[in-house]
CSV table of C-alpha atoms in Angstrom, one decimal:
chain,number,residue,atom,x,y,z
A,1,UNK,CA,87.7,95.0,105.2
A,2,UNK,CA,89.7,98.0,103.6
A,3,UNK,CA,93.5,97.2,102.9
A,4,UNK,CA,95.1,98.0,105.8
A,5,UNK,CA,97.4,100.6,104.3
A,6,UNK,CA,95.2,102.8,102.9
A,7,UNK,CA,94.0,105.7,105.4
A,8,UNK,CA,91.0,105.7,107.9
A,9,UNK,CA,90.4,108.5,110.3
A,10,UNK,CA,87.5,109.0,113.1
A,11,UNK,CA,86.5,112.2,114.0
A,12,UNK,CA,84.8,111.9,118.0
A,13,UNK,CA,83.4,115.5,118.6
A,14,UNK,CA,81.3,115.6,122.6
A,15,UNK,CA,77.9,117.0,122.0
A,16,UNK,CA,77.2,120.3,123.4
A,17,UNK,CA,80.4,119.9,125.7
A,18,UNK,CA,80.1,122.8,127.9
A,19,UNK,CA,76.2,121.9,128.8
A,20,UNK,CA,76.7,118.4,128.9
A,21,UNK,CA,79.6,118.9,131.6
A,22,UNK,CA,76.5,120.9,133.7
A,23,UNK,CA,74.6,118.4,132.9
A,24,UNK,CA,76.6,115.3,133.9
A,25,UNK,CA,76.5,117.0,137.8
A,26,UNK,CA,72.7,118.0,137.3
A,27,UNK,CA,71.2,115.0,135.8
A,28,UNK,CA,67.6,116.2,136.9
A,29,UNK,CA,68.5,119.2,133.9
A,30,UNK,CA,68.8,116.1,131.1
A,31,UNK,CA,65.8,117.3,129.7
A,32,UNK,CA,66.2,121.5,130.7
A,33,UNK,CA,67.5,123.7,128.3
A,34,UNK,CA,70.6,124.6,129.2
A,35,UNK,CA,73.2,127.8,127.9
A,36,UNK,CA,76.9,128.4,129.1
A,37,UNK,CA,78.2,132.0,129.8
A,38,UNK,CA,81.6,133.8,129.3
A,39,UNK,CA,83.9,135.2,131.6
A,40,UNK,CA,81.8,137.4,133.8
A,41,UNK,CA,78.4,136.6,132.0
A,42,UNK,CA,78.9,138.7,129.2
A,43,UNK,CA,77.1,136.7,126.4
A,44,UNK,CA,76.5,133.1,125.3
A,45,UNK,CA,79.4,130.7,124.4
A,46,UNK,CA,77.6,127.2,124.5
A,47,UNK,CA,74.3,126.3,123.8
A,48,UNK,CA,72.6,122.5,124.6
A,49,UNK,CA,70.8,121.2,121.5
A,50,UNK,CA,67.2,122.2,122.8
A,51,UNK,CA,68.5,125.7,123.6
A,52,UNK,CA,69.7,126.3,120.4
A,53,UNK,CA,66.1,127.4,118.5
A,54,UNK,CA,65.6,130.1,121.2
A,55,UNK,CA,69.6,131.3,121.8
A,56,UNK,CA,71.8,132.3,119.1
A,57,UNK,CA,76.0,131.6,120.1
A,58,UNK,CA,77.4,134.8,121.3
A,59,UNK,CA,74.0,136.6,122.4
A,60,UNK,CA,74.6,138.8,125.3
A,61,UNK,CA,73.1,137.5,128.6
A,62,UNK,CA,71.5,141.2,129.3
A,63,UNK,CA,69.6,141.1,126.3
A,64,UNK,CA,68.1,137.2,126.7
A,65,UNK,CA,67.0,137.0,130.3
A,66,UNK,CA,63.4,137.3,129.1
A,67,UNK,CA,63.8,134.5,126.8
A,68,UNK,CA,65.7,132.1,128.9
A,69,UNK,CA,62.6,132.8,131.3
A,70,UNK,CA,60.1,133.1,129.5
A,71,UNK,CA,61.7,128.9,127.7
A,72,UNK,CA,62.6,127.7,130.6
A,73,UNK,CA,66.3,127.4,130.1
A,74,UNK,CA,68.9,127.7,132.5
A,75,UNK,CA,72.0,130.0,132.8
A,76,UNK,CA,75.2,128.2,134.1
A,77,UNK,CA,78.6,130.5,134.7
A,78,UNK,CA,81.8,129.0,132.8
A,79,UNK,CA,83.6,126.9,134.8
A,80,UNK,CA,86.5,126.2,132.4
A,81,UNK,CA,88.5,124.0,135.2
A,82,UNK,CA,85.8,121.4,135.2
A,83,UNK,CA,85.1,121.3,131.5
A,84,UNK,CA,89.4,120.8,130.9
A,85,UNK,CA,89.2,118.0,133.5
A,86,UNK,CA,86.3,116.4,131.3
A,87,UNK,CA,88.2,116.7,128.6
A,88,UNK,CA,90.7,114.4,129.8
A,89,UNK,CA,88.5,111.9,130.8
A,90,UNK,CA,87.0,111.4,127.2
A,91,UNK,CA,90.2,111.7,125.9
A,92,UNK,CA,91.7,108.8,128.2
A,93,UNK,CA,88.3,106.7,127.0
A,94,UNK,CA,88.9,107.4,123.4
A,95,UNK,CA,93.1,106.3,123.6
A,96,UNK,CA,92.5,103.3,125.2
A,97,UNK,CA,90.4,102.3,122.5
A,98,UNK,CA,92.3,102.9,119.2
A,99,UNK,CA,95.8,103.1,118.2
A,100,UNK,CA,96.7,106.7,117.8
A,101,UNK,CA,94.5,109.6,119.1
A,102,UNK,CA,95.5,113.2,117.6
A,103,UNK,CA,93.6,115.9,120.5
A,104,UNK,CA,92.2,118.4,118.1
A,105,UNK,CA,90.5,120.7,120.7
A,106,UNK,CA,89.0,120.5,124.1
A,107,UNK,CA,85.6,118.5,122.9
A,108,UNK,CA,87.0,116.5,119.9
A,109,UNK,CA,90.5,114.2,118.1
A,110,UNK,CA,91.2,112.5,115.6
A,111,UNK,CA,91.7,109.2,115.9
A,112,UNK,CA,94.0,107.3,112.9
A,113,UNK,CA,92.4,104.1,112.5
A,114,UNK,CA,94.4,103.0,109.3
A,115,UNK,CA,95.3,99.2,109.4
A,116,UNK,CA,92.7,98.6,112.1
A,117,UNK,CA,90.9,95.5,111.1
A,118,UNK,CA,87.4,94.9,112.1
A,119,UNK,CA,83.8,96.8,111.9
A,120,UNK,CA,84.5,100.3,111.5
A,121,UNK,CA,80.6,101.5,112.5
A,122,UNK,CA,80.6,99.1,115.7
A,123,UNK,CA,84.0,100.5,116.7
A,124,UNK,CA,82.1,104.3,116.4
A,125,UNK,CA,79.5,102.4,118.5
A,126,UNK,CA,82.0,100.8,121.1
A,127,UNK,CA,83.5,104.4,121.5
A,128,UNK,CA,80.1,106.2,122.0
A,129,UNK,CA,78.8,104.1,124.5
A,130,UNK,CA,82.3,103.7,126.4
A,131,UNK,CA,82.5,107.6,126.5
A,132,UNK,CA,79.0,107.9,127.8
A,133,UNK,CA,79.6,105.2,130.4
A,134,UNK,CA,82.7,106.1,132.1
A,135,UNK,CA,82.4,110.2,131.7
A,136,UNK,CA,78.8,110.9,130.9
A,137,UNK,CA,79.4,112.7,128.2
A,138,UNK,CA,77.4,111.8,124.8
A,139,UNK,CA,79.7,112.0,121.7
A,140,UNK,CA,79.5,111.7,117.7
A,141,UNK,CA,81.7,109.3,115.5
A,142,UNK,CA,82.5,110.5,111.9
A,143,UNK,CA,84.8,107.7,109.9
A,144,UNK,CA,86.3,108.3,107.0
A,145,UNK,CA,89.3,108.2,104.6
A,146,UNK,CA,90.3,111.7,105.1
A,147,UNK,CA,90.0,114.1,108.3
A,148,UNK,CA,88.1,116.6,106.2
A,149,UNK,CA,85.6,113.6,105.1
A,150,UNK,CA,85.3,112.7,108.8
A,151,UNK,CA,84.3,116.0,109.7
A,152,UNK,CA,81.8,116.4,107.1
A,153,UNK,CA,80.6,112.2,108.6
A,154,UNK,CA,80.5,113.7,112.3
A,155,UNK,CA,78.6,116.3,111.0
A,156,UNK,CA,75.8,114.0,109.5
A,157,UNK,CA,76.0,111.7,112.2
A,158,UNK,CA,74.7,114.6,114.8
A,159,UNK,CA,72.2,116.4,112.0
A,160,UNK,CA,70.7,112.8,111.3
A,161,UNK,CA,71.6,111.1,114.5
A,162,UNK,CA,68.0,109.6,114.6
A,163,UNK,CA,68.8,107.7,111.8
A,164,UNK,CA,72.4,107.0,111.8
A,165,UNK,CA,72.7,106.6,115.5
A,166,UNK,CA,75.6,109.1,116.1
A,167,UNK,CA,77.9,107.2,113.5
A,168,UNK,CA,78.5,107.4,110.3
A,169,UNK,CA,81.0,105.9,108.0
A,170,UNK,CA,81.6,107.5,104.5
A,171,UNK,CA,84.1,104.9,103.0
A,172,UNK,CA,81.0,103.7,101.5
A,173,UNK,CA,80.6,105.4,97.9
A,174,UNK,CA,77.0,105.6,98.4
A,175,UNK,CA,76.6,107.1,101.6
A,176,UNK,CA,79.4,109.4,100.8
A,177,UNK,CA,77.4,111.0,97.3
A,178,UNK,CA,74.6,110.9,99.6
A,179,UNK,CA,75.8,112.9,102.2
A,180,UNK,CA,77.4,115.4,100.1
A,181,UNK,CA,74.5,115.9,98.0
A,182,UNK,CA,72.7,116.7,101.6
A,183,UNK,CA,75.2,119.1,103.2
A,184,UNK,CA,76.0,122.8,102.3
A,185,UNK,CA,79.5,124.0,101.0
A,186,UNK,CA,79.4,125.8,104.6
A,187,UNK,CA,79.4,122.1,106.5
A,188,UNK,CA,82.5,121.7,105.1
A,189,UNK,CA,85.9,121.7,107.5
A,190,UNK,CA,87.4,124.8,106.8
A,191,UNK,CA,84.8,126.7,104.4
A,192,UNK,CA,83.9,129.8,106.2
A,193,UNK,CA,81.2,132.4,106.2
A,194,UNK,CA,83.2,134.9,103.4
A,195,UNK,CA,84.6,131.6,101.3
A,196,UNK,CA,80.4,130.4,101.5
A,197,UNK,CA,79.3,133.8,99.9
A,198,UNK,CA,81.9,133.8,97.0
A,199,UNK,CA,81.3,130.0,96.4
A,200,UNK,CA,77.7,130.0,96.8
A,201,UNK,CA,77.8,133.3,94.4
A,202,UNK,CA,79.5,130.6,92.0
A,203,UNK,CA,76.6,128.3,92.2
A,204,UNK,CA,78.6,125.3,94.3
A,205,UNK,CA,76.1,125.3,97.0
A,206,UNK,CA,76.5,121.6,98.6
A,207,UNK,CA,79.8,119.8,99.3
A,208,UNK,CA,79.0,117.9,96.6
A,209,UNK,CA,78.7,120.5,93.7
A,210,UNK,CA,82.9,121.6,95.8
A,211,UNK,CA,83.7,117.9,95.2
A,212,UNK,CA,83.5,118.2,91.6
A,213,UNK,CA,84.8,121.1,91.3
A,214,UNK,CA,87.9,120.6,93.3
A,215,UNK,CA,88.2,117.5,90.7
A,216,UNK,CA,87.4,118.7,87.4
A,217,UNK,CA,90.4,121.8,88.2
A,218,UNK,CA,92.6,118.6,88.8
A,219,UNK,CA,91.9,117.3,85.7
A,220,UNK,CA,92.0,120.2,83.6
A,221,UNK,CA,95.7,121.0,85.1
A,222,UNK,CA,97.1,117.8,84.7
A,223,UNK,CA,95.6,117.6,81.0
A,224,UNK,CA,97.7,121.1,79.9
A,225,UNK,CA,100.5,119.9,81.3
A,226,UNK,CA,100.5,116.1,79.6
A,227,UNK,CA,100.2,118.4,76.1
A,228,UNK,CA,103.1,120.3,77.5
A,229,UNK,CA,105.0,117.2,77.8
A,230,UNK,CA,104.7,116.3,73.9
A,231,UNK,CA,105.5,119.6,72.4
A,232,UNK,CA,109.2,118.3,73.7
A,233,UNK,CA,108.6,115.1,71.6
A,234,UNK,CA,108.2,117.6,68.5
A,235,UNK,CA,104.4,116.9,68.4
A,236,UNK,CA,102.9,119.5,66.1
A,237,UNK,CA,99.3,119.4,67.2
A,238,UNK,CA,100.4,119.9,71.2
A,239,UNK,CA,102.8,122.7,70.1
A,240,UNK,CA,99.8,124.6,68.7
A,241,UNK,CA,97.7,124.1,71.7
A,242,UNK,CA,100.5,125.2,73.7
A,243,UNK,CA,101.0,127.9,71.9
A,244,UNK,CA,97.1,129.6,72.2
A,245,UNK,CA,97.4,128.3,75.5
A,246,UNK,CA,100.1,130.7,76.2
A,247,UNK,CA,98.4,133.5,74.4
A,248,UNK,CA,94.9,133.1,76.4
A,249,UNK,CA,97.2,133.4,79.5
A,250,UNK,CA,99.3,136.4,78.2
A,251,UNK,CA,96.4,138.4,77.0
A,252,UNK,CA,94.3,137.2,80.5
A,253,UNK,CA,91.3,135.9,78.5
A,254,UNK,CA,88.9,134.6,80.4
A,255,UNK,CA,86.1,134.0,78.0
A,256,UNK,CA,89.2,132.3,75.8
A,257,UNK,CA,90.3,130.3,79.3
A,258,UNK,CA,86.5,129.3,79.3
A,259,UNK,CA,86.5,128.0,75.9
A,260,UNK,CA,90.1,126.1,75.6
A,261,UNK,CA,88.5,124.2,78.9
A,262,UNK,CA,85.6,123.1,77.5
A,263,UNK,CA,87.7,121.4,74.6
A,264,UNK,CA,90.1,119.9,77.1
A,265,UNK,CA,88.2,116.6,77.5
A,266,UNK,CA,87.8,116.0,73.5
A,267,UNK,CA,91.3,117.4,73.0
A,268,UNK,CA,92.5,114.6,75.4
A,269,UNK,CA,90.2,111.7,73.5
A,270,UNK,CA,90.7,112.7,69.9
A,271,UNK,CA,93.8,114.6,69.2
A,272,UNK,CA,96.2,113.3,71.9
A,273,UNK,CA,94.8,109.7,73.1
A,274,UNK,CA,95.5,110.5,76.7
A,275,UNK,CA,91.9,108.9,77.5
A,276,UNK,CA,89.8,106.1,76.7
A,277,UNK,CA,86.4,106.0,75.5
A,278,UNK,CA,84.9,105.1,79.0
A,279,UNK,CA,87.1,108.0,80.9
A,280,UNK,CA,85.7,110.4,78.4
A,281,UNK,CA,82.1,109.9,79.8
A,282,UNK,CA,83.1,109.7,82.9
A,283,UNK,CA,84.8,113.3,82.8
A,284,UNK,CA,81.8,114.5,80.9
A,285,UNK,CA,79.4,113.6,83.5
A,286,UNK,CA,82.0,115.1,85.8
A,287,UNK,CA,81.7,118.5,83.6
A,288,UNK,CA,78.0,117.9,84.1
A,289,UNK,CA,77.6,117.4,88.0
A,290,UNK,CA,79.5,120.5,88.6
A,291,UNK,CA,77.3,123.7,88.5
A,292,UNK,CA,78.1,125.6,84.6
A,293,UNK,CA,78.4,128.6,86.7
A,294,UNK,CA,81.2,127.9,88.4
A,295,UNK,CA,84.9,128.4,87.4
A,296,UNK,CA,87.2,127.5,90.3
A,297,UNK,CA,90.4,127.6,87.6
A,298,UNK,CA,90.2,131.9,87.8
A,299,UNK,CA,90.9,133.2,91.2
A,300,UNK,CA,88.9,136.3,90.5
A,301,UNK,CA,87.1,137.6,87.7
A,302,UNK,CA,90.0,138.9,86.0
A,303,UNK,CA,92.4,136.5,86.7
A,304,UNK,CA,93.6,133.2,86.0
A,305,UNK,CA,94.5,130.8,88.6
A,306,UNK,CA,97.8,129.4,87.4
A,307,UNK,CA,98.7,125.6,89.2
A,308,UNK,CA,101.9,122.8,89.0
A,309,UNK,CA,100.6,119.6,87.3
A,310,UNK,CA,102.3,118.3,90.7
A,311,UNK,CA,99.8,120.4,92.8
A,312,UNK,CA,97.1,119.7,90.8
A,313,UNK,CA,97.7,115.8,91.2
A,314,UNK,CA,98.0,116.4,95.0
A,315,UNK,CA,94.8,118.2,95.2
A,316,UNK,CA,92.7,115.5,93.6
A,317,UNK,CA,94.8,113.1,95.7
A,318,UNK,CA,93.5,114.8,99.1
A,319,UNK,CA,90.6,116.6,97.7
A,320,UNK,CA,86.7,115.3,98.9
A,321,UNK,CA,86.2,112.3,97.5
A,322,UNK,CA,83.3,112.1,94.6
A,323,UNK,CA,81.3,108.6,93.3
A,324,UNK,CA,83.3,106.0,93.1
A,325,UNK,CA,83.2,105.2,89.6
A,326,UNK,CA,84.2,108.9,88.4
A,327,UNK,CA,86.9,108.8,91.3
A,328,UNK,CA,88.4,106.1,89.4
A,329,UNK,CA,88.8,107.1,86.3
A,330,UNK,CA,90.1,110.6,86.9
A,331,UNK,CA,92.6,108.9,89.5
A,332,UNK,CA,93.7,106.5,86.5
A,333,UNK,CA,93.8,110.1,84.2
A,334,UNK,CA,96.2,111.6,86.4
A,335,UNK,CA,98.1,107.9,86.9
A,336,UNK,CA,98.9,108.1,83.1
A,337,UNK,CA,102.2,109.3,81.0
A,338,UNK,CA,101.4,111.7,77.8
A,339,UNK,CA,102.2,109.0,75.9
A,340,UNK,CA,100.1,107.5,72.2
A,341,UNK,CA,99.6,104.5,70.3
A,342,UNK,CA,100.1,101.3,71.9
A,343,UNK,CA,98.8,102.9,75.7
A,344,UNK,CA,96.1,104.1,73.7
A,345,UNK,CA,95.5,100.3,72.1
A,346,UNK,CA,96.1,98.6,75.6
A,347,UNK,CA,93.4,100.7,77.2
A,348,UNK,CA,90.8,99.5,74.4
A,349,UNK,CA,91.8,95.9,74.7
A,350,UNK,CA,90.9,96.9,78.7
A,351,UNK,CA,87.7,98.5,77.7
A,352,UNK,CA,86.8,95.3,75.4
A,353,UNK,CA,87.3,92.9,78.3
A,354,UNK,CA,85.2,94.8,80.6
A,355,UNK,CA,81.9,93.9,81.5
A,356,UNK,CA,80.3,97.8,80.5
A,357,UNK,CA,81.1,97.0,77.0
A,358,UNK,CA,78.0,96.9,75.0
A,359,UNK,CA,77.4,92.9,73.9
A,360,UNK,CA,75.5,93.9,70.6
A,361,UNK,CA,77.3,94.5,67.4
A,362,UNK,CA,76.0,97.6,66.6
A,363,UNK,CA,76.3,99.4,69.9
A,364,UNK,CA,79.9,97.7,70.2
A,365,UNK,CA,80.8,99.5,66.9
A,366,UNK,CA,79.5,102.9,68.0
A,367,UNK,CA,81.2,102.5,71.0
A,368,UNK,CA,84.4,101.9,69.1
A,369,UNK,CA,84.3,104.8,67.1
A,370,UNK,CA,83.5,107.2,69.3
A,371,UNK,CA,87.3,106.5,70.6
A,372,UNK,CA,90.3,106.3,68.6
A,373,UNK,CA,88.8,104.0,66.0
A,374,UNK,CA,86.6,107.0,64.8
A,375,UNK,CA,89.6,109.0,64.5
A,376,UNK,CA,92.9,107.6,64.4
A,377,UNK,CA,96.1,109.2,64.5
A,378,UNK,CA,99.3,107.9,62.7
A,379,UNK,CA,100.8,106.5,66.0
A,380,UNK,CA,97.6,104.3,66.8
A,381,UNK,CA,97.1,103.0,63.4
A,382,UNK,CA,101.0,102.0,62.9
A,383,UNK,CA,100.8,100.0,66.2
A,384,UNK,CA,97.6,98.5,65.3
A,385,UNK,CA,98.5,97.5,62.3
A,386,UNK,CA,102.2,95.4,63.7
């Protein structure tokens, strides 16, 4: 079981509320078609999952009679009194089940299930089937360690609910890449229709391909701001870096803005010994996932996004959560001081003991001097040598 401090939220959205109210009162319609109307039948606001391929939301009634005839799906009236009083009966189910319940609309809440000890899925199970029993009302249950990654599970858990039986739990790393991988950036909580067209027309077309980018801008923040931090120790090298930094910004180069991030990750190995040997891959493959064409550090074309190191920390903290392996190393990245030498001689002695590092002499070597060995500044061989 997770430690009980760190954060686990369920997501229980009702399926096709509006219809399935009908539907609770007209069991012989379990298997019709079924479509809600607005306020004096003006158009359609709800939609029951096999009425969906025939009705798009917000169609107006006049114009889809034929089609509701000629599919066999039934027209019901809004009846907004009803659906308010099922509301409150899932909601009752769902608070007398978990700890703290957070009503996010009329068909779904949040439910905060950090410290909760148990089976997370067969608690998402226990809450579908006590929500169907006492209310007749079929919801999905999305767990996960954010409310924006429990969205994106209750999402999967209704597109895939075959499979995942209207649960899913994305704590698990591998589910989690999975899932991404399969979703759209549009699937996302909060990515809407114009924010889809300008990502998608920056290649990040899956939540996955926004996962890395949201990290890599973290990193790449945070970096620029640990080289800040030794131009006050007099450090000669971060001073000049700082310096064309500055000018890139002042001059609003973007191609330049392009080409000082690419060096970022080698700056932060080589010159500065903010990284290890293993992070350095890691962020590479990180630079790699991400799509080349997108740049989420400008906020147009022509101009530069300009973040805190503090915000940038924040927004990895919060930010969808990528494999677990990459996860942790950037969280350690952000975790560490600017500092040289004997952090940098500590994190080999880490990388030594670990059980990645290559057992044969000659890959152990390469492995070594593709890190500070292979290029060592004055502070990491004066430490080495006490």
């Amino acid at each position: 079981m997770k430690n009980k401090h760190e954060p686990v939220f369920a997501l229980i959205d009702c399926n096709s509320f509006y219809a399935s109210c009908e539907r609770v009162f007209r069991p012989d319609l379990r298997h019709t078609p079924i479509v809600v109307l607005s306020t004096n039948d003006g158009c359609v606001i709800a939609r029951s999952a096999d009425a969906k391929p025939h009705v798009k939301m917000g169609a107006p009634y006049f114009q889809i009679r034929d089609v509701l005839q000629r599919e066999g799906i039934m027209a019901f009236s809004s009846n907004y009194a009803l659906y308010g009083d099922m509301s409150q009966r899932v909601m009752s189910v769902i608070e007398s089940l978990v700890p703290a319940v957070e009503v996010y609309s009329i068909d779904e809440a949040f439910a905060d299930l950090s410290g909760v000890q148990g089976d997370f899925e067969r608690l998402g199970r226990v809450i579908r089937s006590s929500v169907y029993r006492h209310t007749g009302i079929s919801v999905g249950v999305g767990i996960a360690g954010t409310k924006t990654l429990s969205k994106l599970a209750n999402h999967a858990a209704k597109k895939w609910q075959a499979q995942s039986g209207g649960g899913v739990d994305l704590r698990d790393w591998v589910k989690r890449e999975w899932v991404l991988k399969k979703c759209t950036v549009s699937d996302v909580w909060g990515v809407g229709r114009k924010m889809t067209v300008h990502l998608e027309s920056m290649g990040i077309n899956t939540a996955w391909d926004l996962a890395n980018a949201d990290a890599w801008i973290a990193v790449a923040f945070d970096l620029v701001d640990k080289i800040r931090e030794l131009t006050a120790g007099g450090d000669k090298q971060a001073q000049a870096q700082v310096a064309r930094f500055e000018q890139i910004q002042a001059r609003n180069d973007i191609s330049g803005a392009l080409g000082f991030e690419k060096e970022l990750p080698n700056m932060a190995l080589s010159k500065f010994e903010f990284i290890s040997s293993l992070e350095y891959l890691d962020l590479s493959r990180l630079i790699e996932d991400r799509n080349r064409c997108a740049h989420p550090s400008q906020v147009t074309d022509d101009q530069v996004f300009q973040a805190s190191a503090e915000l940038a920390r924040l927004h990895i903290s919060i930010s969808i959560s990528i494999s677990i392996s990459i996860s942790i190393s950037i969280k350690a990245i952000l975790s560490q001081p600017a500092t040289q030498g004997k952090s940098a001689l500590d994190r080999i002695m880490v990388e030594v003991d670990s059980r990645y590092f290559p057992s044969k002499k000659k890959m152990s070597t390469i492995f070594l001097m593709l890190g500070h060995w292979g290029d060592p500044r004055n502070h990491f061989i004066k430490i080495s040598l006490q």
